[in-house]
Amino acid sequence: MTAYQLDEVDRQLLTLLQENARYTAIELADEIGVSDNTIHNRMRRLEEANVITGYTTTTDYERAGLRLYFHFSCTARISERSAVAKEAMALPQVVEVTELMTGHENLHLKAVGAEDEDITAIAERLDELALEINDENLIRAEHTTPLDYVEVLELVDEGD
């Protein structure tokens, strides 16, 4: 698969959209220094090239009544890993599944719950799948930041 060639405007646009996908084209245009028509055209091209694959909402689970956030480290047979990941994602409490290329602890799952008993209930549902739960933890906090495409891709370009 050939990477889509991003220019400076694309990089700035992607960085800003990660910060807030609800920015208007006019706000984005003002910040980047181009016309709103340019923003519309760039977004359409990035969507068509599957660089932008969707727009999401972030949710504060605790404020929504789901005060417990769990992390499970699991192991699935490599030949079954992708299928088990899909089965895990089908569980209503599971909000994220990460597949790793390693043989041991190759699935990491995140799930939410409202009460202490929910961790047991979720673990029991996971135990029905073709995986072994290696560890389960209550997540205290999780911190993320948008990727700064301008800075990161400049660093990548320097390495070439």
XYZ file of C-alpha atoms in Angstrom:
160
model
C 0.000 0.000 0.000
C 1.406 3.368 -1.040
C 1.173 6.158 1.519
C -0.854 9.210 0.562
C 1.492 12.163 0.091
C 0.523 14.804 2.652
C 1.572 18.397 2.157
C 1.806 21.092 4.827
C -1.906 22.026 4.540
C -2.973 18.367 4.868
C -0.736 17.924 7.905
C -2.087 21.010 9.643
C -5.659 19.993 8.782
C -5.234 16.499 10.245
C -3.661 17.871 13.409
C -6.507 20.358 13.948
C -9.237 17.805 13.209
C -7.803 15.486 15.859
C -8.056 18.289 18.393
C -11.665 18.999 17.471
C -13.471 17.268 14.602
C -16.276 19.838 14.931
C -14.211 22.780 13.720
C -15.993 24.514 10.866
C -14.302 24.845 7.484
C -14.058 28.589 8.092
C -12.320 28.075 11.455
C -9.912 25.573 9.902
C -9.245 27.873 6.948
C -8.508 30.813 9.251
C -6.126 28.733 11.371
C -4.261 27.248 8.389
C -4.347 30.366 6.211
C -6.250 29.016 3.208
C -9.801 29.385 1.878
C -12.713 27.364 3.232
C -13.099 25.946 -0.297
C -9.568 24.565 -0.025
C -10.504 22.963 3.307
C -13.596 21.310 1.799
C -11.574 20.007 -1.156
C -8.744 18.712 1.058
C -11.135 16.968 3.428
C -12.939 15.315 0.511
C -9.619 14.102 -0.961
C -8.359 12.842 2.398
C -11.644 10.977 2.931
C -11.563 9.472 -0.586
C -7.964 8.325 -0.012
C -9.018 6.771 3.341
C -6.576 8.955 5.235
C -9.584 10.298 7.148
C -11.643 7.217 7.933
C -14.306 8.786 10.150
C -15.133 11.285 12.829
C -15.676 10.192 16.407
C -17.010 11.481 19.675
C -15.067 11.064 22.882
C -17.122 10.231 25.930
C -16.457 10.717 29.613
C -17.604 7.289 30.793
C -17.701 8.333 34.439
C -20.015 11.260 33.748
C -22.202 8.851 31.774
C -22.573 6.633 34.865
C -19.849 4.098 34.020
C -17.345 4.981 36.720
C -15.113 1.917 36.320
C -12.715 1.487 33.424
C -10.906 -1.863 33.135
C -7.885 -3.145 31.225
C -7.499 -6.843 30.464
C -4.275 -8.383 29.114
C -5.191 -11.594 27.337
C -3.637 -14.272 25.188
C -5.328 -15.849 22.190
C -3.933 -18.390 19.759
C -2.297 -16.460 16.936
C -4.454 -18.223 14.354
C -7.587 -17.158 16.281
C -6.464 -13.712 17.483
C -8.408 -11.602 14.957
C -11.589 -13.655 15.306
C -11.408 -13.497 19.113
C -10.819 -9.726 18.929
C -14.019 -9.343 16.906
C -15.940 -11.508 19.385
C -14.627 -9.417 22.275
C -15.635 -6.187 20.506
C -19.168 -7.570 20.246
C -19.497 -7.549 24.058
C -21.395 -4.403 25.051
C -18.994 -3.455 27.866
C -15.865 -3.699 25.694
C -14.903 -0.342 24.187
C -11.461 -1.088 22.748
C -9.433 -4.095 21.630
C -5.790 -3.936 20.580
C -4.162 -6.847 18.759
C -0.416 -7.211 19.333
C 1.976 -9.173 17.137
C 3.406 -11.076 20.097
C 2.434 -14.606 21.041
C 1.799 -13.943 24.753
C -0.594 -11.225 25.947
C -1.434 -10.448 22.338
C -4.869 -8.930 23.044
C -5.450 -5.894 25.237
C -9.054 -5.026 26.001
C -10.652 -2.055 27.677
C -14.120 -2.290 29.154
C -16.425 -0.130 31.260
C -18.721 -0.858 34.171
C -20.813 0.908 36.777
C -20.264 -1.319 39.845
C -17.409 -3.363 41.327
C -19.152 -6.607 40.358
C -18.985 -5.596 36.713
C -15.303 -6.557 36.460
C -16.216 -10.118 37.401
C -19.151 -10.196 35.002
C -17.000 -8.905 32.139
C -14.195 -11.357 32.972
C -16.709 -14.226 32.948
C -17.980 -13.166 29.504
C -14.413 -12.926 28.226
C -13.613 -16.319 29.739
C -16.202 -17.837 27.380
C -14.062 -16.757 24.424
C -11.004 -18.594 23.110
C -8.571 -16.547 25.172
C -6.793 -16.595 28.502
C -7.006 -13.569 30.775
C -3.469 -12.933 32.027
C -4.151 -9.782 34.011
C -6.985 -7.410 34.814
C -6.604 -3.894 36.155
C -8.752 -0.935 37.070
C -7.601 2.074 35.053
C -7.127 5.185 37.155
C -6.606 7.634 34.283
C -5.724 7.577 30.628
C -3.957 10.403 28.829
C -3.828 10.902 25.072
C -2.774 13.695 22.781
C -3.462 14.347 19.118
C -0.601 13.452 16.808
C 1.115 16.598 15.501
C 1.354 15.594 11.828
C 3.422 18.633 10.914
C 6.144 17.901 13.465
C 6.147 14.096 13.186
C 6.238 13.976 9.397
C 8.992 16.609 9.306
C 11.014 14.314 11.575
C 10.257 11.350 9.306
C 11.280 13.367 6.245
C 14.583 14.294 7.938
C 15.311 10.586 8.421
C 15.018 9.829 4.702
